[in-house]
PDB file of C-alpha atoms and ligand atoms in Angstrom:
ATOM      1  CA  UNK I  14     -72.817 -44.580 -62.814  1.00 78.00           C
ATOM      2  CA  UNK I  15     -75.275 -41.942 -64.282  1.00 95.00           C
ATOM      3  CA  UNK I  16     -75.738 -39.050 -61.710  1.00 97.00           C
ATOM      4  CA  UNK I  17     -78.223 -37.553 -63.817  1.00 97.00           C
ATOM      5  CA  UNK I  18     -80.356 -40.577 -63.671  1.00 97.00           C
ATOM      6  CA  UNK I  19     -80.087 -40.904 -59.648  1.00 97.00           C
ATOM      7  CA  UNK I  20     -81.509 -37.515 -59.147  1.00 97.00           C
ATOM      8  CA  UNK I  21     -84.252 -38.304 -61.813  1.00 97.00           C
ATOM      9  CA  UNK I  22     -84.821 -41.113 -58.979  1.00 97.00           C
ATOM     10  CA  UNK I  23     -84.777 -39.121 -56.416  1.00 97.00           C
ATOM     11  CA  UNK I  24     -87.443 -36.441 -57.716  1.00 97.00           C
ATOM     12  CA  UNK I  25     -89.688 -40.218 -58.777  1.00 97.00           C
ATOM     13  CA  UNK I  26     -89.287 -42.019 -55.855  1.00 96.00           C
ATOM     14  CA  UNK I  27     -88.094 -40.698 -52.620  1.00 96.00           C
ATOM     15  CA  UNK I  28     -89.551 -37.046 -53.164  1.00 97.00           C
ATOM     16  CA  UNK I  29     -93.174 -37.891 -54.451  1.00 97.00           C
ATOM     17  CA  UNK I  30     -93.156 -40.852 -52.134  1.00 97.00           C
ATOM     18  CA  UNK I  31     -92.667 -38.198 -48.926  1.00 97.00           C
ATOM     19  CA  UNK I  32     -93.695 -35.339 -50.288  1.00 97.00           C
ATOM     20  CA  UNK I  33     -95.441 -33.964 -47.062  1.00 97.00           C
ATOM     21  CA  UNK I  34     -92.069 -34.420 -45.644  1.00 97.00           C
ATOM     22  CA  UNK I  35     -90.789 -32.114 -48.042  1.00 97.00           C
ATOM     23  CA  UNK I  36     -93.034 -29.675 -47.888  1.00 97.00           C
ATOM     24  CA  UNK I  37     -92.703 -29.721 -44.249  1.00 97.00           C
ATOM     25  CA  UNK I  38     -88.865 -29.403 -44.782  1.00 97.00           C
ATOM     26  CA  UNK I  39     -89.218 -26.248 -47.072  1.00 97.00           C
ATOM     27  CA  UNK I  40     -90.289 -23.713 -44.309  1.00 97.00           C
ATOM     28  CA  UNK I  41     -86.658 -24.322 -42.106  1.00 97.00           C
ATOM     29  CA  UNK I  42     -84.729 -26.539 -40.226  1.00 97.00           C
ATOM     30  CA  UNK I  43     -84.528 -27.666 -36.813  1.00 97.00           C
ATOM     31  CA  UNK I  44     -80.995 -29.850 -36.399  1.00 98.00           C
ATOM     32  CA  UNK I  45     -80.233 -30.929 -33.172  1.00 98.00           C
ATOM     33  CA  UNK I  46     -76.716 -31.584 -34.544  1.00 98.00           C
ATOM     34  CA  UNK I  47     -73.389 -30.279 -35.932  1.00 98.00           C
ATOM     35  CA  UNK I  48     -71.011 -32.860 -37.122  1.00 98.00           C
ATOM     36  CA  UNK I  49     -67.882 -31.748 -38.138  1.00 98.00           C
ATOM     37  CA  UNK I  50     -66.524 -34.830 -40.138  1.00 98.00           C
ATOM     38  CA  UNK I  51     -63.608 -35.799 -42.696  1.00 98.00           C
ATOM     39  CA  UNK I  52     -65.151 -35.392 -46.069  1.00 98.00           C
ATOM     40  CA  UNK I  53     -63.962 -38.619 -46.242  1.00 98.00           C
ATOM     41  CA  UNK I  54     -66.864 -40.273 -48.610  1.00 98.00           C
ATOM     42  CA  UNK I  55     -67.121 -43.676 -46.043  1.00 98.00           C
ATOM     43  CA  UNK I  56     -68.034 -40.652 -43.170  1.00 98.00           C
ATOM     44  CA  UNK I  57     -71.618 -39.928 -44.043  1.00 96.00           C
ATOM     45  CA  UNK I  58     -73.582 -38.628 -40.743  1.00 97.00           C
ATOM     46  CA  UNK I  59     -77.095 -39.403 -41.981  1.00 96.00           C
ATOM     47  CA  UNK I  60     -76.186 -42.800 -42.184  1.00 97.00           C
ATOM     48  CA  UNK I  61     -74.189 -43.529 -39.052  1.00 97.00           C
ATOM     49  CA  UNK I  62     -76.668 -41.677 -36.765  1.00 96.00           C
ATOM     50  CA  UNK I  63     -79.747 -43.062 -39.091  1.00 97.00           C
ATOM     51  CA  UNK I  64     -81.051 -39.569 -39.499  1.00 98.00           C
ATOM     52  CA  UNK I  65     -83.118 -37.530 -42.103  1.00 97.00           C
ATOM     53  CA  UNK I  66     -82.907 -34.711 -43.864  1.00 97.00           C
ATOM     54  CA  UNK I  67     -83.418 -31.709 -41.298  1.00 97.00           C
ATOM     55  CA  UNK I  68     -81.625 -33.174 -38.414  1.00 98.00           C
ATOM     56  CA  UNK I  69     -77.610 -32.361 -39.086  1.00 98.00           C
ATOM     57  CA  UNK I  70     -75.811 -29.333 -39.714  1.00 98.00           C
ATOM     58  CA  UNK I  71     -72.589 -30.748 -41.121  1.00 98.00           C
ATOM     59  CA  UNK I  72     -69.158 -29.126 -41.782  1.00 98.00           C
ATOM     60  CA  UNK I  73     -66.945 -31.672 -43.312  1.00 98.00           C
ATOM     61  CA  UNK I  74     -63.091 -31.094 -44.201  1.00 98.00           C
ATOM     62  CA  UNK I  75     -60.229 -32.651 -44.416  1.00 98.00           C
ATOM     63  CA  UNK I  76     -59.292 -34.697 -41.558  1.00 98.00           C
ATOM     64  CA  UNK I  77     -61.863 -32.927 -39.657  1.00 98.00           C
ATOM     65  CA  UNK I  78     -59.875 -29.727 -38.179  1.00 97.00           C
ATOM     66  CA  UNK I  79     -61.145 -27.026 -36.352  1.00 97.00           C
ATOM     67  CA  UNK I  80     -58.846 -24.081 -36.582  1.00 97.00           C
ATOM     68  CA  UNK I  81     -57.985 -22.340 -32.982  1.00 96.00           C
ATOM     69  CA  UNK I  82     -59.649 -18.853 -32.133  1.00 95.00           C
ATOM     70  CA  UNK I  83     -55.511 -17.528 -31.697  1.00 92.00           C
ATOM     71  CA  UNK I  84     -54.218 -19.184 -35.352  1.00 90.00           C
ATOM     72  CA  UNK I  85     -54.956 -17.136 -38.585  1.00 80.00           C
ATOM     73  CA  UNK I  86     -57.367 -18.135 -40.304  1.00 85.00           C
ATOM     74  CA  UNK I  87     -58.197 -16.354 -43.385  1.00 82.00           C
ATOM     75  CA  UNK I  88     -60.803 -18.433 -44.961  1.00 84.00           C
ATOM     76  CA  UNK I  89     -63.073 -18.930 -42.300  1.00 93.00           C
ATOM     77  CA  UNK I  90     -65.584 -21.283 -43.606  1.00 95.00           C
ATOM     78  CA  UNK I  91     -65.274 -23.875 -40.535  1.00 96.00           C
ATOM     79  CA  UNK I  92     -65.865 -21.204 -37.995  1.00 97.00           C
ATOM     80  CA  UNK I  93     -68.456 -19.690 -39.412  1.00 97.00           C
ATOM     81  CA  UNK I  94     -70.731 -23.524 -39.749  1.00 97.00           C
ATOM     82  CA  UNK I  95     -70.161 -23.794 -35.815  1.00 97.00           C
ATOM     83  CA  UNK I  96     -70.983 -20.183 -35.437  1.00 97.00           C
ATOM     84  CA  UNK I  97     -74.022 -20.346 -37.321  1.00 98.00           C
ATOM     85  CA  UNK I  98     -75.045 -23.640 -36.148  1.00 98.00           C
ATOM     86  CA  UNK I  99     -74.663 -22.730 -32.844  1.00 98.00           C
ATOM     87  CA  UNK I 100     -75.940 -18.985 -32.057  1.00 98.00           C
ATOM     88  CA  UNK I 101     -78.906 -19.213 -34.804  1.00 98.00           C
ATOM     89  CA  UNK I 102     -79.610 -22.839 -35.581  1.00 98.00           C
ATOM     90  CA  UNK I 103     -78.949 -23.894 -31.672  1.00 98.00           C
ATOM     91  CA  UNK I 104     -78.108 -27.532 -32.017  1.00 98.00           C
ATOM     92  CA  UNK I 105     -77.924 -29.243 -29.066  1.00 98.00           C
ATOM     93  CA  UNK I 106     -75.136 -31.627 -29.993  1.00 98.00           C
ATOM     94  CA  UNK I 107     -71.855 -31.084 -31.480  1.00 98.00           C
ATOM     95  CA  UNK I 108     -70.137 -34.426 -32.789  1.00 98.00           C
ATOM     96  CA  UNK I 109     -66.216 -34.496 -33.905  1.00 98.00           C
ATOM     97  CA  UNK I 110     -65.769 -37.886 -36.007  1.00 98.00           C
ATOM     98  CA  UNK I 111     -62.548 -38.756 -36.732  1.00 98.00           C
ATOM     99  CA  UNK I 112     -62.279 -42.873 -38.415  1.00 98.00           C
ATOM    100  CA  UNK I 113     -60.023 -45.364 -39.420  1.00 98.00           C
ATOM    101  CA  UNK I 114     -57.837 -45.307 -42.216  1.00 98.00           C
ATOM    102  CA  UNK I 115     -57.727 -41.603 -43.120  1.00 98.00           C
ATOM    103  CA  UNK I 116     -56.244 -40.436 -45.942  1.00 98.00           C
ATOM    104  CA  UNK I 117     -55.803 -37.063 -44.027  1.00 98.00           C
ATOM    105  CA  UNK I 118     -54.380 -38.319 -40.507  1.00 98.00           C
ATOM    106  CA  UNK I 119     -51.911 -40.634 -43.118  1.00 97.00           C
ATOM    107  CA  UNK I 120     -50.939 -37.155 -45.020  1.00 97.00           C
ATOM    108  CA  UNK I 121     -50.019 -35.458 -41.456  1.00 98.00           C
ATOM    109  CA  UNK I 122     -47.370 -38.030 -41.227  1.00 97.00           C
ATOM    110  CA  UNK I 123     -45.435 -37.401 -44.205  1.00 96.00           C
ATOM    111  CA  UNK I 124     -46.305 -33.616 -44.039  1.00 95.00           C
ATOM    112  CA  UNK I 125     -43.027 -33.167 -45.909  1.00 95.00           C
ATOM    113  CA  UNK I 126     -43.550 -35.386 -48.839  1.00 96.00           C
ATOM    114  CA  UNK I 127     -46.909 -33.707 -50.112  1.00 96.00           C
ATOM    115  CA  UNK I 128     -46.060 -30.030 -49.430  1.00 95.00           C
ATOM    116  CA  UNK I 129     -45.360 -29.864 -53.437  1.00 96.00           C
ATOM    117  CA  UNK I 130     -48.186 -32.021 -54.509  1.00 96.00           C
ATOM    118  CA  UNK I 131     -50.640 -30.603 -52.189  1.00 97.00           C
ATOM    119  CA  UNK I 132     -49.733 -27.442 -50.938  1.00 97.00           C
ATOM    120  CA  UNK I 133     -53.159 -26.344 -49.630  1.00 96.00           C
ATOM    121  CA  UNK I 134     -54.034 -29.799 -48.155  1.00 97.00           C
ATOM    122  CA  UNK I 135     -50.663 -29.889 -46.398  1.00 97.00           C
ATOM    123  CA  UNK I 136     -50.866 -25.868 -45.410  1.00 95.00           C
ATOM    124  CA  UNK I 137     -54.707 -27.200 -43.931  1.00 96.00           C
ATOM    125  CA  UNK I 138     -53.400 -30.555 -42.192  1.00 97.00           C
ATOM    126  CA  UNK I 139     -50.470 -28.766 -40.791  1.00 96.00           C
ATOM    127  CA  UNK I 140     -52.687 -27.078 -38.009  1.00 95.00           C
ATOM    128  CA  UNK I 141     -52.235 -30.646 -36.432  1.00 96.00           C
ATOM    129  CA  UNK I 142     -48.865 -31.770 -37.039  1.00 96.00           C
ATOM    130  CA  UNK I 143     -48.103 -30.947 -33.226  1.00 96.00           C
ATOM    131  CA  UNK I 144     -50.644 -34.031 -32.720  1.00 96.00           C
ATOM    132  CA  UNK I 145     -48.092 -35.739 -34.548  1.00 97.00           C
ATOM    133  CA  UNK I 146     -44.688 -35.235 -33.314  1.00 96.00           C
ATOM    134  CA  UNK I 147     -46.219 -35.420 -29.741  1.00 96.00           C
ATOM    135  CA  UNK I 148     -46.881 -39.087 -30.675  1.00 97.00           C
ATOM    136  CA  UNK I 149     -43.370 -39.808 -32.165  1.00 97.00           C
ATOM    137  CA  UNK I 150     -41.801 -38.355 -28.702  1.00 96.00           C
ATOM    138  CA  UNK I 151     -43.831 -40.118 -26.390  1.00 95.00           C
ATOM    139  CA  UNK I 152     -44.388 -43.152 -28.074  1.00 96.00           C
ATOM    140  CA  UNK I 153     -40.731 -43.759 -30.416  1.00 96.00           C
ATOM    141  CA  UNK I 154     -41.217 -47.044 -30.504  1.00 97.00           C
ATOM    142  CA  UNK I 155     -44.671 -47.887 -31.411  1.00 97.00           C
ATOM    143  CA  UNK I 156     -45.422 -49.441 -34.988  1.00 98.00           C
ATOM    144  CA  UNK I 157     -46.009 -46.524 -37.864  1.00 97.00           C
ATOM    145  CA  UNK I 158     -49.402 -48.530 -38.165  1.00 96.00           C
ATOM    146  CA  UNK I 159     -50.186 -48.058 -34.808  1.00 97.00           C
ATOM    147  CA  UNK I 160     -49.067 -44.409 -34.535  1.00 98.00           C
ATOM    148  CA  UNK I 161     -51.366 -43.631 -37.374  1.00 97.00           C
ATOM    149  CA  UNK I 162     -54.415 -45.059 -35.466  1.00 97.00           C
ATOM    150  CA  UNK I 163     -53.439 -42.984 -32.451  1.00 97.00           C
ATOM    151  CA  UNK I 164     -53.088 -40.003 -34.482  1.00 98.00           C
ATOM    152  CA  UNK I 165     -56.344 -40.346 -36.059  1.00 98.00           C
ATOM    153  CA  UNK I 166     -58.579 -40.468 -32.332  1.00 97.00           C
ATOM    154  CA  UNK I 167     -56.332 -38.104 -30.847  1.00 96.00           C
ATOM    155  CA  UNK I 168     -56.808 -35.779 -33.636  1.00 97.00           C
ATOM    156  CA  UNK I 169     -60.481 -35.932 -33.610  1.00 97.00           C
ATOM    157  CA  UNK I 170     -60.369 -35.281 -29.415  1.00 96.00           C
ATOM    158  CA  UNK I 171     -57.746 -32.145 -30.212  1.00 96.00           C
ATOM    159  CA  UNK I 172     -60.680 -30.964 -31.651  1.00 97.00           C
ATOM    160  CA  UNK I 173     -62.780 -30.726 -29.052  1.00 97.00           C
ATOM    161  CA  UNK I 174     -60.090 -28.247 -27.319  1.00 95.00           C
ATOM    162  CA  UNK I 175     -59.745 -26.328 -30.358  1.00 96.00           C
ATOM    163  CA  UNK I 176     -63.667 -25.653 -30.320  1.00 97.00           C
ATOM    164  CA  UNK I 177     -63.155 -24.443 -26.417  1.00 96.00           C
ATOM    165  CA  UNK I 178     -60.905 -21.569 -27.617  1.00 96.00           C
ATOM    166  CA  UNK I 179     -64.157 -19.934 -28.782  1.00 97.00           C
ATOM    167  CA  UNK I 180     -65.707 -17.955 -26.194  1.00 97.00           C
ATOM    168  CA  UNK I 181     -69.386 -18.341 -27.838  1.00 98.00           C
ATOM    169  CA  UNK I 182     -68.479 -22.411 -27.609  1.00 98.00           C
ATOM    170  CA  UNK I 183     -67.420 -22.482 -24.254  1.00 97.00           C
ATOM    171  CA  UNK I 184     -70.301 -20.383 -22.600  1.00 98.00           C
ATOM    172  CA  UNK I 185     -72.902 -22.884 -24.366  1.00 98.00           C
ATOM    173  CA  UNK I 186     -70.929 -25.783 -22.794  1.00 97.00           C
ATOM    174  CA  UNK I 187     -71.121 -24.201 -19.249  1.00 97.00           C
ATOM    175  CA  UNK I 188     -74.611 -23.932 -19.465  1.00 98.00           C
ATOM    176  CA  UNK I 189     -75.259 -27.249 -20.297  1.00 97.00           C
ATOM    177  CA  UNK I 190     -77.120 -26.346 -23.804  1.00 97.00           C
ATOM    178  CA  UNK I 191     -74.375 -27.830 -25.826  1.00 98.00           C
ATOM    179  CA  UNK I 192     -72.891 -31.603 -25.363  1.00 97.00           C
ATOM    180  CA  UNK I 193     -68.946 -31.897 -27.432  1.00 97.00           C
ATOM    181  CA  UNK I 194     -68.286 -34.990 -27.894  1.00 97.00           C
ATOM    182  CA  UNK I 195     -65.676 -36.919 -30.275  1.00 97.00           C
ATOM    183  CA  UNK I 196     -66.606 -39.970 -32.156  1.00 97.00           C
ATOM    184  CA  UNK I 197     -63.824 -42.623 -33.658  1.00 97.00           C
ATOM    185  CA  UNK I 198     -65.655 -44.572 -36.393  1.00 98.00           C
ATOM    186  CA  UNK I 199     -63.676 -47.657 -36.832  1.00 98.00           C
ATOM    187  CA  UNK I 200     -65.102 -48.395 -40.320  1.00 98.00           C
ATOM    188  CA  UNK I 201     -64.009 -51.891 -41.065  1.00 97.00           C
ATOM    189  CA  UNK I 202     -65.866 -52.797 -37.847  1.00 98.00           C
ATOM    190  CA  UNK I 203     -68.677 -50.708 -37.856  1.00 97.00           C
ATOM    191  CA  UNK I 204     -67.473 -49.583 -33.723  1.00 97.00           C
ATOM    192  CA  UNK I 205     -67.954 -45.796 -32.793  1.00 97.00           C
ATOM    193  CA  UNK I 206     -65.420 -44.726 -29.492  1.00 96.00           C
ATOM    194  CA  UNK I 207     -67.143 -41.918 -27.990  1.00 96.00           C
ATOM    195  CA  UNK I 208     -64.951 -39.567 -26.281  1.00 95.00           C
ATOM    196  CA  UNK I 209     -66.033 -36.553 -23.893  1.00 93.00           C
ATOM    197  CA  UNK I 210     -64.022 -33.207 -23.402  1.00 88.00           C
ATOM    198  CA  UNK I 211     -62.427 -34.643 -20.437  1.00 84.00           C
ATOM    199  CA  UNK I 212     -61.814 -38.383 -21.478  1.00 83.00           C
ATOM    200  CA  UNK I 213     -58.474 -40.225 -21.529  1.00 81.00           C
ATOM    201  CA  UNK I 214     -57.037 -38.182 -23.571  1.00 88.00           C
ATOM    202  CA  UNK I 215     -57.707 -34.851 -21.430  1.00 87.00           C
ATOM    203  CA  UNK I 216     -53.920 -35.186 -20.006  1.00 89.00           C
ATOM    204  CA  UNK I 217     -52.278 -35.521 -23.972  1.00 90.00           C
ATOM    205  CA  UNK I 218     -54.225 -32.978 -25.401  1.00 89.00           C
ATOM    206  CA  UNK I 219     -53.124 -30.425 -22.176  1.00 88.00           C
ATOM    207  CA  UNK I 220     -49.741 -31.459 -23.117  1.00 89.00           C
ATOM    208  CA  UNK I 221     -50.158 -31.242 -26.891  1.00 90.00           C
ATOM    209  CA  UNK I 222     -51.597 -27.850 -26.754  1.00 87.00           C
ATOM    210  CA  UNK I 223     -48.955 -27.075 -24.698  1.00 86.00           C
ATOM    211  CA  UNK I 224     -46.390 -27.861 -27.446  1.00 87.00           C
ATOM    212  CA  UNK I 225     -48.118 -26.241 -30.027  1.00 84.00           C
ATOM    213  CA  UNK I 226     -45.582 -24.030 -31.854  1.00 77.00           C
ATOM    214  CA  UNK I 227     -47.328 -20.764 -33.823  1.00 70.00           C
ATOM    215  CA  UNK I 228     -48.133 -21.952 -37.707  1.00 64.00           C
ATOM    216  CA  UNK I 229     -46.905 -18.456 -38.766  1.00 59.00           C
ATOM    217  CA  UNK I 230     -44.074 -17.051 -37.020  1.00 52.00           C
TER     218      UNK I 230
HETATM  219 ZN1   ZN S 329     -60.345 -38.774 -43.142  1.00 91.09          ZN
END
């Protein structure tokens, strides 16, 4: 695979082929959407919502966290995509995908056995290991496969509450200019669960934030 020769096609082809819609592009954007995704590379917004250029603001990171507003957070790169999405950019939608078979749900697991390997993807994932145990105490005897799944939607709902400890998140959301939602993109299938703030999770994630221990004590 030649990268240089796929952006070579991209100048020939789809550029010159829409150039107005270029040109058009080149004095701002408009997106009507964040998505906060895994950067998972089976994830890809434009694709699952069939969109162009223009249309999503996208912050993609491992196993799509959002830090809380009360947890240290000294690299604040996720924050400041919503922030700037939100105040200046004022998308209208805000989309948490979690999805099947991620690497990073899979890593929260064994949190333990990758703390040497990867400490800065375990240090990240660790701001939802409460997601996690939660699962092993109310559910000891489900399958590990099964628990994994689980982990993966609740984790991508989680989010959702994590957003609502921002102050500029929740006053958009009570004046009905923002819709949070959380998507579970079963990949294999090609299914998206969509999953409000108060879905059928609202009662586990109460309880999960609730159990939340401080990451630095
Ligand atoms: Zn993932």
């Amino acid at each position: 695979m030649d990268l240089k020769k796929r952006i070579e096609r991209f100048k020939e082809l789809e550029y010159e082929f829409n150039k107005d819609f270029y040109q058009e592009l080149k004095e701002g954007q408009e997106p009507h959407t964040l998505f906060i995704g895994c950067s998972d590379s089976r994830v890809d917004a434009e694709t699952l919502f069939q969109a162009k250029p223009g249309e999503i603001f996208q912050m993609r990171n491992v196993a799509n966290i959002v830090p809380r507003e009360e947890e240290p957070d000294t690299h604040p790169s996720v924050v400041s995509a919503i922030e700037y999405s939100i105040k200046i950019l004022k998308v209208k939608n805000l989309i948490v995908c979690g999805h099947s078979n991620c690497g990073g749900c899979a890593a929260i697991r064994k949190l333990e056995d990758y703390k040497e390997l990867l400490p800065y993807t375990s240090e990240w994932i660790a701001q939802s290991v409460s997601i996690s145990n939660y699962i092993d105490q109310k559910y000891p005897d489900m399958k590990e496969e099964d628990k994994v799944i689980m982990l993966e939607k609740l984790n991508a709902v989680q989010q959702l509450d994590n957003l609502m400890t921002y102050e500029f998140v929740r006053e958009r959301v009570a004046s009905g200019e923002l819709n949070l939602q959380a998507y579970y993109y079963d990949i294999g299938t090609g299914g998206i669960s969509v999953y409000d703030y108060d879905s059928v999770f609202s009662d586990m994630i109460e309880e999960i934030t609730l159990s939340r221990k401080p990451l630095v004590e």
